[in-house]
CSV table of C-alpha atoms and ligand atoms in Angstrom, one decimal:
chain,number,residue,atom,x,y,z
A,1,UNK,CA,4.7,-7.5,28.4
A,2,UNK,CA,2.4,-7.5,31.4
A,3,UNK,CA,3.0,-3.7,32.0
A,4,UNK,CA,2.6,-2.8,27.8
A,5,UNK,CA,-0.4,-4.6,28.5
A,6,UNK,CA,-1.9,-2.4,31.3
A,7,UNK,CA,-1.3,0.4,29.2
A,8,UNK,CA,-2.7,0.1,26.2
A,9,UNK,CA,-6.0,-1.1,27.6
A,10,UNK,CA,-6.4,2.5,27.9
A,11,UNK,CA,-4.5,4.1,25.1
A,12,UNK,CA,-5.8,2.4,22.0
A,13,UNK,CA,-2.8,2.2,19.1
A,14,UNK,CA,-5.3,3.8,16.1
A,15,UNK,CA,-5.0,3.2,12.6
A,16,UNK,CA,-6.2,6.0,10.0
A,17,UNK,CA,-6.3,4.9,6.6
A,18,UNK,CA,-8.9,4.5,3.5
A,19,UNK,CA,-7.3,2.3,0.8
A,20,UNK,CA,-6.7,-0.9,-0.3
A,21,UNK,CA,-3.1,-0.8,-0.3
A,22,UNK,CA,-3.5,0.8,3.2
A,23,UNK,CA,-5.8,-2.0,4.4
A,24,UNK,CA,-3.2,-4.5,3.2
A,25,UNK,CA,0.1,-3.0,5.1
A,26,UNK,CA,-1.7,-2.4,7.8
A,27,UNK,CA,-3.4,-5.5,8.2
A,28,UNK,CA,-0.5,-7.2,9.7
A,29,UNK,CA,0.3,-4.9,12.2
A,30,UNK,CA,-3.1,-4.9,13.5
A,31,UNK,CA,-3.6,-9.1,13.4
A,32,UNK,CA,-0.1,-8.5,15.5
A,33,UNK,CA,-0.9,-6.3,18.1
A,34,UNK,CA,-4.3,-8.5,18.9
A,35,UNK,CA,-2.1,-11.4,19.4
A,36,UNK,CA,-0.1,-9.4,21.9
A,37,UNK,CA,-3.5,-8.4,23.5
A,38,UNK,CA,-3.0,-4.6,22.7
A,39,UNK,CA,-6.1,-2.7,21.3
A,40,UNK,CA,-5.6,-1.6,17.9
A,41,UNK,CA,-8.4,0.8,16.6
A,42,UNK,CA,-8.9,1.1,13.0
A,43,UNK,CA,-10.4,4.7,12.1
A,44,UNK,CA,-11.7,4.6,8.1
A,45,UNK,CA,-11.7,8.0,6.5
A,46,UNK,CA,-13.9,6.3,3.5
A,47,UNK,CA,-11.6,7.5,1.0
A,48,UNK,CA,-12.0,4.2,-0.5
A,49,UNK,CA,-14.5,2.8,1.2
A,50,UNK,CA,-15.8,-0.5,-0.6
A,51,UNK,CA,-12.3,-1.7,-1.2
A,52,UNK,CA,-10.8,-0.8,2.2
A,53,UNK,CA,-13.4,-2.9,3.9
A,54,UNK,CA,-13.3,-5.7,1.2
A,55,UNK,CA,-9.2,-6.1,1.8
A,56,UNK,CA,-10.0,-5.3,5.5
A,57,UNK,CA,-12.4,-8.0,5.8
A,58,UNK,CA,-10.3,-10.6,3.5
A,59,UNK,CA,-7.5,-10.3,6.7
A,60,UNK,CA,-10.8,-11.2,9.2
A,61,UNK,CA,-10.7,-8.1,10.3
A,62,UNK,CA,-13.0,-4.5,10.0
A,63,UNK,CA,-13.0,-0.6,11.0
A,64,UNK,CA,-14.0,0.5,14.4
A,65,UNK,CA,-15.4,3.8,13.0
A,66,UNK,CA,-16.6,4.8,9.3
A,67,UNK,CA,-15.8,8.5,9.0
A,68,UNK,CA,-17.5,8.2,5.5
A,69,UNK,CA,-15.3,11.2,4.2
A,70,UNK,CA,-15.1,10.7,0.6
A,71,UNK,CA,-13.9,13.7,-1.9
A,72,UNK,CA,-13.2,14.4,-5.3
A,73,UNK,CA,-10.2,15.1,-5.1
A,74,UNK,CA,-6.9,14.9,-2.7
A,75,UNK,CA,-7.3,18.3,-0.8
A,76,UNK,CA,-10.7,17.9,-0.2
A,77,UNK,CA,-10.2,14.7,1.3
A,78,UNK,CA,-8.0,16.5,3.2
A,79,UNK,CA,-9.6,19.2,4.4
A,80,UNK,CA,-13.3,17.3,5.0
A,81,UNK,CA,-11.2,14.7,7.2
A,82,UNK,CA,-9.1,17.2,9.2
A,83,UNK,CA,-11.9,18.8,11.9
A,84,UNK,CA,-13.1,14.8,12.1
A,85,UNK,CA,-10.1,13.0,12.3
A,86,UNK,CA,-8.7,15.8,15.5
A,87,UNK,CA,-11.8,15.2,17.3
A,88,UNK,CA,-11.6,11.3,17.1
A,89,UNK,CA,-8.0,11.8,18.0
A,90,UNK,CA,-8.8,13.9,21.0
A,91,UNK,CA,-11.5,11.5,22.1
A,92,UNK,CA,-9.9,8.0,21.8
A,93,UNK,CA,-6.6,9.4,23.3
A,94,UNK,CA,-4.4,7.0,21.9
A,95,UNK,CA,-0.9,6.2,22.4
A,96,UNK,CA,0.1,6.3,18.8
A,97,UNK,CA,-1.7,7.3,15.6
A,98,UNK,CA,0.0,4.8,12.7
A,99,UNK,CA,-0.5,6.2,8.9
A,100,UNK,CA,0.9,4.0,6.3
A,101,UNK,CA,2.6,5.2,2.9
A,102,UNK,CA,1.6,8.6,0.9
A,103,UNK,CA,-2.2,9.1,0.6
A,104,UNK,CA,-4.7,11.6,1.2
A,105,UNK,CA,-6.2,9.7,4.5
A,106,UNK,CA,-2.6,9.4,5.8
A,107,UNK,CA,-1.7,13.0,5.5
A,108,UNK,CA,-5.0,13.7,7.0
A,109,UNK,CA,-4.1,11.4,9.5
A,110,UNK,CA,-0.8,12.7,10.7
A,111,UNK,CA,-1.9,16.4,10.2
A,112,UNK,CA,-4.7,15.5,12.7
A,113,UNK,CA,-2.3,14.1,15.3
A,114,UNK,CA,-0.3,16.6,15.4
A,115,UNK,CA,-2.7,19.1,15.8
A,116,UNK,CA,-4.4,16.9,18.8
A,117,UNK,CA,-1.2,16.4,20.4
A,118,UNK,CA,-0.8,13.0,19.6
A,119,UNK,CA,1.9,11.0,18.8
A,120,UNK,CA,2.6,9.9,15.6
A,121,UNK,CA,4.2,7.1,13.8
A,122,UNK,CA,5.0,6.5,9.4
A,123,UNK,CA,5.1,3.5,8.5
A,124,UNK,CA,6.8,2.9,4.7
A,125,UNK,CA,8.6,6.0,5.5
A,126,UNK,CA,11.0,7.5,3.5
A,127,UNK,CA,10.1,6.5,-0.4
A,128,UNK,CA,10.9,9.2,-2.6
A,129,UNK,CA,11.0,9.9,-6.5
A,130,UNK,CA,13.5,13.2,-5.8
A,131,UNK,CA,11.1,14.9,-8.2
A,132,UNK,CA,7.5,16.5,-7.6
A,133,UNK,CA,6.4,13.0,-9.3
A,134,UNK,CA,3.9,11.5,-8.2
A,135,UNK,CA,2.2,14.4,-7.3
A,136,UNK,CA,0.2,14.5,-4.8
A,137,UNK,CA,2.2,11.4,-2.9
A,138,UNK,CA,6.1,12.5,-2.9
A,139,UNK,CA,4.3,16.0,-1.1
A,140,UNK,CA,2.3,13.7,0.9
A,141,UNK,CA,5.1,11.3,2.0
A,142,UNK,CA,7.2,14.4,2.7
A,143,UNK,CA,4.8,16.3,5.1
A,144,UNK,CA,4.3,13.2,7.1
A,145,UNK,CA,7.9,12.7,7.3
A,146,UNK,CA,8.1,16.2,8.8
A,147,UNK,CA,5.7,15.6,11.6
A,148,UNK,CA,6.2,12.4,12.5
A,149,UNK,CA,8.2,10.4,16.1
A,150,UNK,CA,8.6,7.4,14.2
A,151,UNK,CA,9.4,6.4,10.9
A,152,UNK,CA,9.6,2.8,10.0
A,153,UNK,CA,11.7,2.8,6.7
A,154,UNK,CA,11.1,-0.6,4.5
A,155,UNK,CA,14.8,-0.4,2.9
A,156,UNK,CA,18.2,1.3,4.3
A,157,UNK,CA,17.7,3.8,1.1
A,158,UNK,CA,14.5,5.3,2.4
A,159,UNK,CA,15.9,5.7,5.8
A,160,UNK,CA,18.8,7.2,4.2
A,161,UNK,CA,16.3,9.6,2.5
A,162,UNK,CA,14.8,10.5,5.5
A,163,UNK,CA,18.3,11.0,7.0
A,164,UNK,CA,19.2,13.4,4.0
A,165,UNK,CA,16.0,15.8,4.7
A,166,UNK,CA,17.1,16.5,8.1
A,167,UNK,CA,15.5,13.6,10.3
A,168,UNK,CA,17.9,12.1,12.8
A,169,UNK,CA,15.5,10.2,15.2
A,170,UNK,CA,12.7,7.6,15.5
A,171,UNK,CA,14.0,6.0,12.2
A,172,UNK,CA,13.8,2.0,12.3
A,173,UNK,CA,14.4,0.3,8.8
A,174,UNK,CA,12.1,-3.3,9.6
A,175,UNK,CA,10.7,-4.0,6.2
A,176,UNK,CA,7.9,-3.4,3.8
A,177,UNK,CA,5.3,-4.7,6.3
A,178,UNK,CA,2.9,-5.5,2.7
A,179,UNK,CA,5.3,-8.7,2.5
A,180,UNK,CA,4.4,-9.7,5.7
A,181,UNK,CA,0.3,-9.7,4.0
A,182,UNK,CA,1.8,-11.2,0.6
A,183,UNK,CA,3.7,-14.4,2.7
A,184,UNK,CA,0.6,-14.7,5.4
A,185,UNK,CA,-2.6,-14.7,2.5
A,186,UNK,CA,0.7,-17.2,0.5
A,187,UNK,CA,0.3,-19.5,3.8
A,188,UNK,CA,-3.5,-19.3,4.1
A,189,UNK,CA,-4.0,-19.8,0.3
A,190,UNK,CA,-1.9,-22.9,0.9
A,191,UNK,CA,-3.2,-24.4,3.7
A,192,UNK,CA,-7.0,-23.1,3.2
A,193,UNK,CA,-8.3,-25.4,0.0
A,194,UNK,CA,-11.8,-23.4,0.4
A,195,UNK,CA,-9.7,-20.1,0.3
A,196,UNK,CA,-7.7,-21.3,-2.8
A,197,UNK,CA,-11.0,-22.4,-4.5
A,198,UNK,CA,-12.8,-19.1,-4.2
A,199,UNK,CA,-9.6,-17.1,-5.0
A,200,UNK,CA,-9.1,-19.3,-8.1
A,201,UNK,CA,-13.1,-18.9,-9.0
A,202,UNK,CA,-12.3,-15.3,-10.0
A,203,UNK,CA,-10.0,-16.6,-12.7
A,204,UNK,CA,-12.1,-19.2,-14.0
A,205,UNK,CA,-12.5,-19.0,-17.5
A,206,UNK,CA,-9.1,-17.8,-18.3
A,207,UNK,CA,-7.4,-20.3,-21.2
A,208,UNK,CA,-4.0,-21.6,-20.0
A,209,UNK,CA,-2.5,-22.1,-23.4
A,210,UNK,CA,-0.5,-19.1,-23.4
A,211,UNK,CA,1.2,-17.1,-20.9
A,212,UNK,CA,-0.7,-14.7,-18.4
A,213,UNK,CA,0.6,-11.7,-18.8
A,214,UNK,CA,-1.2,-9.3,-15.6
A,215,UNK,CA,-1.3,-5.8,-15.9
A,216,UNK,CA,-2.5,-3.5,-13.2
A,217,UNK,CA,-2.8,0.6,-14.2
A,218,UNK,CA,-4.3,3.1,-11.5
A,219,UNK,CA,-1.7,6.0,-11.2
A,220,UNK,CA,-3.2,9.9,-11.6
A,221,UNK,CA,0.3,10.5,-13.7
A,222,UNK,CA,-0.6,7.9,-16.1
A,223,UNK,CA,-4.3,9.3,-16.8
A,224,UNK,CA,-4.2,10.7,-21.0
A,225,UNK,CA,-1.6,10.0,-23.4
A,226,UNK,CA,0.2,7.2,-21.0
A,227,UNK,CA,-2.7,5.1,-20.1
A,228,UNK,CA,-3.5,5.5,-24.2
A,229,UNK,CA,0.0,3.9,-25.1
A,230,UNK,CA,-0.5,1.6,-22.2
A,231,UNK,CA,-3.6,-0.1,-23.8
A,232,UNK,CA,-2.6,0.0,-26.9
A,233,UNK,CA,0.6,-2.1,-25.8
A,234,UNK,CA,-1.9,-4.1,-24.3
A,235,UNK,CA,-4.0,-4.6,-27.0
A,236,UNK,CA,-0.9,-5.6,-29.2
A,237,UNK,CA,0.8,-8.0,-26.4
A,238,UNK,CA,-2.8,-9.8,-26.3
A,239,UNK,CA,-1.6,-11.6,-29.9
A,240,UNK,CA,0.8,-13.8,-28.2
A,241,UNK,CA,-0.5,-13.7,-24.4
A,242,UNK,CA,-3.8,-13.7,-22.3
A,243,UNK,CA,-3.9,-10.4,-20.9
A,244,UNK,CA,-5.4,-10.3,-17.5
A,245,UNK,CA,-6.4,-6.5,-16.2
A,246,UNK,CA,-8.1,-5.9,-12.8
A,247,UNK,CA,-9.9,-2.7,-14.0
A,248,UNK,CA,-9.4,0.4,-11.3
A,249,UNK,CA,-12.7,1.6,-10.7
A,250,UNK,CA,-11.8,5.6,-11.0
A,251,UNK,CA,-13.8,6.5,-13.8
A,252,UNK,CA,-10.7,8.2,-15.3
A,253,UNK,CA,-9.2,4.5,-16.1
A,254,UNK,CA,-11.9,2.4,-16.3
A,255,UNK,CA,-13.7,4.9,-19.4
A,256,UNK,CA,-10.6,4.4,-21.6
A,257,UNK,CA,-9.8,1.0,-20.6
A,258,UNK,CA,-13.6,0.0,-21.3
A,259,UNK,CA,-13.3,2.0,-25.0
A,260,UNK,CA,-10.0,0.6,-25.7
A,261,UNK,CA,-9.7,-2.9,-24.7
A,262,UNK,CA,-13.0,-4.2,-24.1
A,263,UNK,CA,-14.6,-7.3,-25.7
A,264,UNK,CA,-11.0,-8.0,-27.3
A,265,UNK,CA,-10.2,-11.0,-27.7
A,266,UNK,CA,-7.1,-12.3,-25.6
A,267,UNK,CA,-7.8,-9.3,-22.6
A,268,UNK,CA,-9.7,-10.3,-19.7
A,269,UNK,CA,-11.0,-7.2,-18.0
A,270,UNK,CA,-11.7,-8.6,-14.3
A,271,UNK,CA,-13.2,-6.3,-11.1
A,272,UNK,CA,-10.6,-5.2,-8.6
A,273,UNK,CA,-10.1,-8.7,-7.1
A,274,UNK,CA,-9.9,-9.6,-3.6
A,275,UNK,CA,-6.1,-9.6,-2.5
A,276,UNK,CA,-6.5,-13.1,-2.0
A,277,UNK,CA,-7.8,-13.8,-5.9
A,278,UNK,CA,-5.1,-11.4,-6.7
A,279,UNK,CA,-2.2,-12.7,-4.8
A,280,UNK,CA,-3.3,-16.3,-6.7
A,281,UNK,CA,-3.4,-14.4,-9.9
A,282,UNK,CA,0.5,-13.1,-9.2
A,283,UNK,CA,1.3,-16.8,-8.5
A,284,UNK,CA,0.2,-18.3,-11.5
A,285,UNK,CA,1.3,-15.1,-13.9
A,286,UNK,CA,4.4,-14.9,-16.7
A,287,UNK,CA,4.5,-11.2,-16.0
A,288,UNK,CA,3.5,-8.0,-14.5
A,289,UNK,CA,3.0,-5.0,-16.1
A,290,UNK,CA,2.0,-2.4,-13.5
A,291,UNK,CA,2.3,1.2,-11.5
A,292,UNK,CA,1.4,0.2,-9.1
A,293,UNK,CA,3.6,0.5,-5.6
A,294,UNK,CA,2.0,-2.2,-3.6
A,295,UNK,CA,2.8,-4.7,-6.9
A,296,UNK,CA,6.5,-3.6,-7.5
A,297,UNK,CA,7.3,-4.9,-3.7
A,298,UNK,CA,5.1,-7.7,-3.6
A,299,UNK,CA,6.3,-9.3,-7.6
A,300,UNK,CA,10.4,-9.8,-6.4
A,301,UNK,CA,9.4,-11.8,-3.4
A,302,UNK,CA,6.7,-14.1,-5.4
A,303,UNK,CA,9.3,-14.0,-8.3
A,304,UNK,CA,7.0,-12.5,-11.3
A,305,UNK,CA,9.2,-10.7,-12.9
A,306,UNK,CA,8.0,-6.9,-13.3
A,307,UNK,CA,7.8,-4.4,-16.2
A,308,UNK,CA,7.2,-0.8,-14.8
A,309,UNK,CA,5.2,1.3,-16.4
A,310,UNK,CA,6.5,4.7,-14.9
A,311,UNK,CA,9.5,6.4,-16.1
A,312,UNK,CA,10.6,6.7,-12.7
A,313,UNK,CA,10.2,4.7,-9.3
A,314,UNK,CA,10.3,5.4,-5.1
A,315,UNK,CA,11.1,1.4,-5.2
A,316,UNK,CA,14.4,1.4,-7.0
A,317,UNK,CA,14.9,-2.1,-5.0
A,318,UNK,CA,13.7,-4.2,-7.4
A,319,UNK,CA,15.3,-2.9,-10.5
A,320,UNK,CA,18.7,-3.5,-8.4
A,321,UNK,CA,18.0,-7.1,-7.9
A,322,UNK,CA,17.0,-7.4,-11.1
A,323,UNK,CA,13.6,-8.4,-10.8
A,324,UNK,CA,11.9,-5.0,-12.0
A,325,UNK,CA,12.2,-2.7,-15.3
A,326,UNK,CA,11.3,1.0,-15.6
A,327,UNK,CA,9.9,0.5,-19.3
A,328,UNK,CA,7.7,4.0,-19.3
A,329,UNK,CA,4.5,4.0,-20.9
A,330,UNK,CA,5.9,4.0,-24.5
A,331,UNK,CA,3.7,1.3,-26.6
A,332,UNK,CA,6.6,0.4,-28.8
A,333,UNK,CA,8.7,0.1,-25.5
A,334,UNK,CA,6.3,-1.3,-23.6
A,335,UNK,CA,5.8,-3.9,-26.1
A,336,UNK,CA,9.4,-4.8,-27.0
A,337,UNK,CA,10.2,-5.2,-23.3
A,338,UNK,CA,7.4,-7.6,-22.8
A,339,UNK,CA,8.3,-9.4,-25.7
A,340,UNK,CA,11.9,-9.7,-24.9
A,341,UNK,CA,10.9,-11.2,-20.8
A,342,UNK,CA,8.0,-13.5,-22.4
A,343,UNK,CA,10.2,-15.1,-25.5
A,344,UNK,CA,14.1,-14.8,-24.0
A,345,UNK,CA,13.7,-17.7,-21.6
A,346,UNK,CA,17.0,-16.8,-19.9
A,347,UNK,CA,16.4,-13.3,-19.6
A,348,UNK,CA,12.6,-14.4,-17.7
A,349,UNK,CA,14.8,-16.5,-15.5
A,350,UNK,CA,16.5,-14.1,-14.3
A,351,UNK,CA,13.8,-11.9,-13.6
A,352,UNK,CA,11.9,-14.5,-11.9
A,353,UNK,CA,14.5,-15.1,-9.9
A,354,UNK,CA,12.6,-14.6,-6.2
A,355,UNK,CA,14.3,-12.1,-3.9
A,356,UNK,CA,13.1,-10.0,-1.1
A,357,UNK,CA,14.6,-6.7,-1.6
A,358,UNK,CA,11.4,-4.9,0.4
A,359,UNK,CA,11.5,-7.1,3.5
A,360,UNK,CA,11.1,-10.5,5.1
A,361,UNK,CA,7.8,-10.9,6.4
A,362,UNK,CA,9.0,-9.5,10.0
A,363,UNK,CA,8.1,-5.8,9.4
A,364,UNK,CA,4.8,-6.2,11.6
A,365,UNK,CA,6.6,-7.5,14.5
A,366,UNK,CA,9.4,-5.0,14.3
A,367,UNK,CA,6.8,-2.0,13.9
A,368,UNK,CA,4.7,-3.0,16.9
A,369,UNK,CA,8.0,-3.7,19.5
A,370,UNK,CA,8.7,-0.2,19.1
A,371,UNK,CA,4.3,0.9,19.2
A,372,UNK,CA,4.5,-0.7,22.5
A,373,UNK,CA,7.9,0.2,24.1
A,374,UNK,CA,6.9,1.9,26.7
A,375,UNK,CA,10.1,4.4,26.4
A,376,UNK,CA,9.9,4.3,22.7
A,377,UNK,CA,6.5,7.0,22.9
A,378,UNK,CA,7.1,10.9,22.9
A,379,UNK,CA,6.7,13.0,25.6
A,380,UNK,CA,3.8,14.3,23.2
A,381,UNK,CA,1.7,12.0,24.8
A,382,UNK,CA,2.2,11.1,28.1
A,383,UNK,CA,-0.7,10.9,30.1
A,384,UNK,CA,-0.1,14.3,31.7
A,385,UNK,CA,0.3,16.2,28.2
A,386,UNK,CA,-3.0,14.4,26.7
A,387,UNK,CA,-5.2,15.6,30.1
A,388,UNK,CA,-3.7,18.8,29.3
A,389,UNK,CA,-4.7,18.9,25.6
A,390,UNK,CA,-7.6,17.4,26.2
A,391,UNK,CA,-8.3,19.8,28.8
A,392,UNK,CA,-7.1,22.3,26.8
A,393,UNK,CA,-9.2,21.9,23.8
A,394,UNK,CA,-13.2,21.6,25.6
B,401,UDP,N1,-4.4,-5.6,-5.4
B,401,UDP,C1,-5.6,-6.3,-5.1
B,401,UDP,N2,-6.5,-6.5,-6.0
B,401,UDP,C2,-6.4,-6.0,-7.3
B,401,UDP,C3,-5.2,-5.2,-7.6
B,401,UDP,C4,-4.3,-5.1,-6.6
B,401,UDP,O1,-5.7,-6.8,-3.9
B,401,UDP,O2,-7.3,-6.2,-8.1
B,401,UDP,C5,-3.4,-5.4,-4.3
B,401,UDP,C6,-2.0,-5.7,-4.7
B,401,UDP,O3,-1.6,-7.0,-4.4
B,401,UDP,C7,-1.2,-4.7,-3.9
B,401,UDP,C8,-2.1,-3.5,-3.7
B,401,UDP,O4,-3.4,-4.0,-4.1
B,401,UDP,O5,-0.9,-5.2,-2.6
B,401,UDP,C9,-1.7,-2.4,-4.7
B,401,UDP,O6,-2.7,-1.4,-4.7
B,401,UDP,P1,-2.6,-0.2,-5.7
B,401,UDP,O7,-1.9,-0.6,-6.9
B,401,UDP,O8,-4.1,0.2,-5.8
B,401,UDP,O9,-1.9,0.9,-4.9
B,401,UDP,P2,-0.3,1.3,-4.7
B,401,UDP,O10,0.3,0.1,-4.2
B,401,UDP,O11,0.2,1.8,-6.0
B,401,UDP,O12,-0.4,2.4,-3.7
């Protein structure tokens, strides 16, 4: 340990990422390696900057630099955060660069490395759809698979997809490291009463009657005619349930969701919460209707079960253990399926039957023993090769 303390006080372990869902996974690596007394360096593209630092923040932690870099759309992101991102590369020199999952930040990210000569490491490697869906991500989460030394599958199916496209090293299946954030902000809003009174402020208000039904809708495949049968699902299921809907800010949800569902009676239309107010939302919901990745993992372990509004999933986990549905976005299907979990009390109990098909909680720890094995880094950045490139590139 002394030695993998020596060297990273000078070869920083940096983090590029710019979501929420990014700032969550992450966050446990980096809370991991400060305990070990390596330097983590969190590099925020700004893709999305108020929630990234929010989540960041919630986990006690924040960004060591703000690139600000925030597009319209995916390849702009892209190409804005490119030139940037290489030059912060070349100038931190750090051991690894760690991207997490399929966004635009962390294909900037990898891109970036590669191009500085950096080593690279993926974590949630290896998801995939086997179709161009979700486009931009499956591309995204492809790309980085091709360029990266290390890829830390959650599941022994996505390492088994990266196995299938060719890859043969640097794969490590540890976990989805977001349960390690679901099970630590589970601890702290058990043990923290002034935690688990603000997180429960955001819900004040809500009638507990009837079941809370939770719905969370952000995907750019669901925009138009899906996100129209989604609400109007929604609308209907809100006759026998209190509907509970953190509204993505993208103005391409928020618009219709405002038109559709708002001032209805039985649908509370909330803010993105913090992940702590959300996490105490999961706890105390019926069911989940989402498409969101980050929510299929995390439902299974808390045991809400999950109605999946996607006709297809990278997380085919949970629907094997029985915790998850594909239901589409379908009103009539999404309706009937809701019914059926929220009135067949056996069929809810199986479904909410807790399981931890994406990991244990140790993902973090099994990430970082392999960030910080000193023979575990690629030749790509040995001291001698980073002089070089950074020689190479003044
Ligand atoms: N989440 C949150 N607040 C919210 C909605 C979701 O903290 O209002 C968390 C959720 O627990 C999960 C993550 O955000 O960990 C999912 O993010 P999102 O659905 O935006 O992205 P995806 O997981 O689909 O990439």
């Amino acid at each position: 340990m002394a030695a993998d303390h020596q060297d990273f006080a000078i070869s920083p372990i940096m983090f590029v990422a710019g979501t929420r869902p990014e700032a969550i996974k992450l966050a446990p690596l980096i809370l991991d390696l400060q305990v070990r007394g390596a330097q983590p360096l969190v590099v925020a593209t700004g893709q999305h900057r108020d929630m990234f630092d929010e989540t960041l923040a919630g986990f006690g932690l924040q960004a060591d630099r703000d690139l600000g870099v925030m597009a319209p759309s995916p390849g702009g992101q892209v190409g804005q955060l490119l030139p940037v991102l290489a030059d912060v590369i070349r100038c931190e020199r750090p051991a690894w660069v760690v991207v997490q999952g399929d966004t635009s930040s962390a294909v900037a990210g990898a891109l970036a490395a590669r191009y500085a000569g950096a080593a690279l490491a993926h974590v949630e490697a290896g998801l995939r759809t086997g179709t161009h869906d979700p486009h931009p991500e499956e591309m995204h989460r492809k790309l980085v698979a091709q360029m990266a030394d290390l890829h830390f599958a959650p599941t022994a199916a996505a390492a088994a997809a990266l196995r299938a496209e060719g890859i043969t090293g640097g794969i490590h299946i540890t976990g989805n490291s977001g349960i390690d954030a679901l099970l630590l902000m589970q601890a702290r809003l058990a043990g923290d009463a002034a935690l688990a009174q603000t997180a429960a402020a955001a819900l004040a208000g809500i009638p507990r009657g009837r079941p809370w039904v939770l719905a969370t809708i952000h995907r750019r495949e669901n925009r138009g005619r899906a996100l129209a049968g989604i609400l109007d699902a929604l609308a209907e299921l809100a006759t026998e349930a209190e509907i509970i809907l953190p509204v993505h800010p993208g103005p391409a949800i928020r618009g219709p969701v405002l038109a559709r569902l708002g001032g209805r009676a039985g649908v509370h239309l909330l803010p993105p919460l913090p992940y702590a107010s959300f996490v105490a939302l999961m706890l105390q919901s019926a069911l989940v209707l989402t498409d969101s990745g980050g929510v299929q993992e995390e439902s299974p372990a808390i045991g809400l079960p999950c109605l999946v509004l996607r006709d297809g999933t990278e997380r085919p986990e949970g629907v094997a253990s029985g915790n998850a549905q594909l239901v589409g976005c379908e009103t009539a299907a999404v309706v009937a399926a809701a019914r059926a979990v929220l009135r067949d009390g056996a069929l809810w109990a199986r479904m909410a039957r807790p399981a931890l098909p994406y990991g244990n909680g140790s993902a973090a720890a099994a990430i970082n023993r392999e960030l910080l094995r000193p023979t575990g880094k690629s030749s790509a950045q040995s001291p001698e090769n980073w002089l070089r490139s950074a020689v190479h590139h003044r």
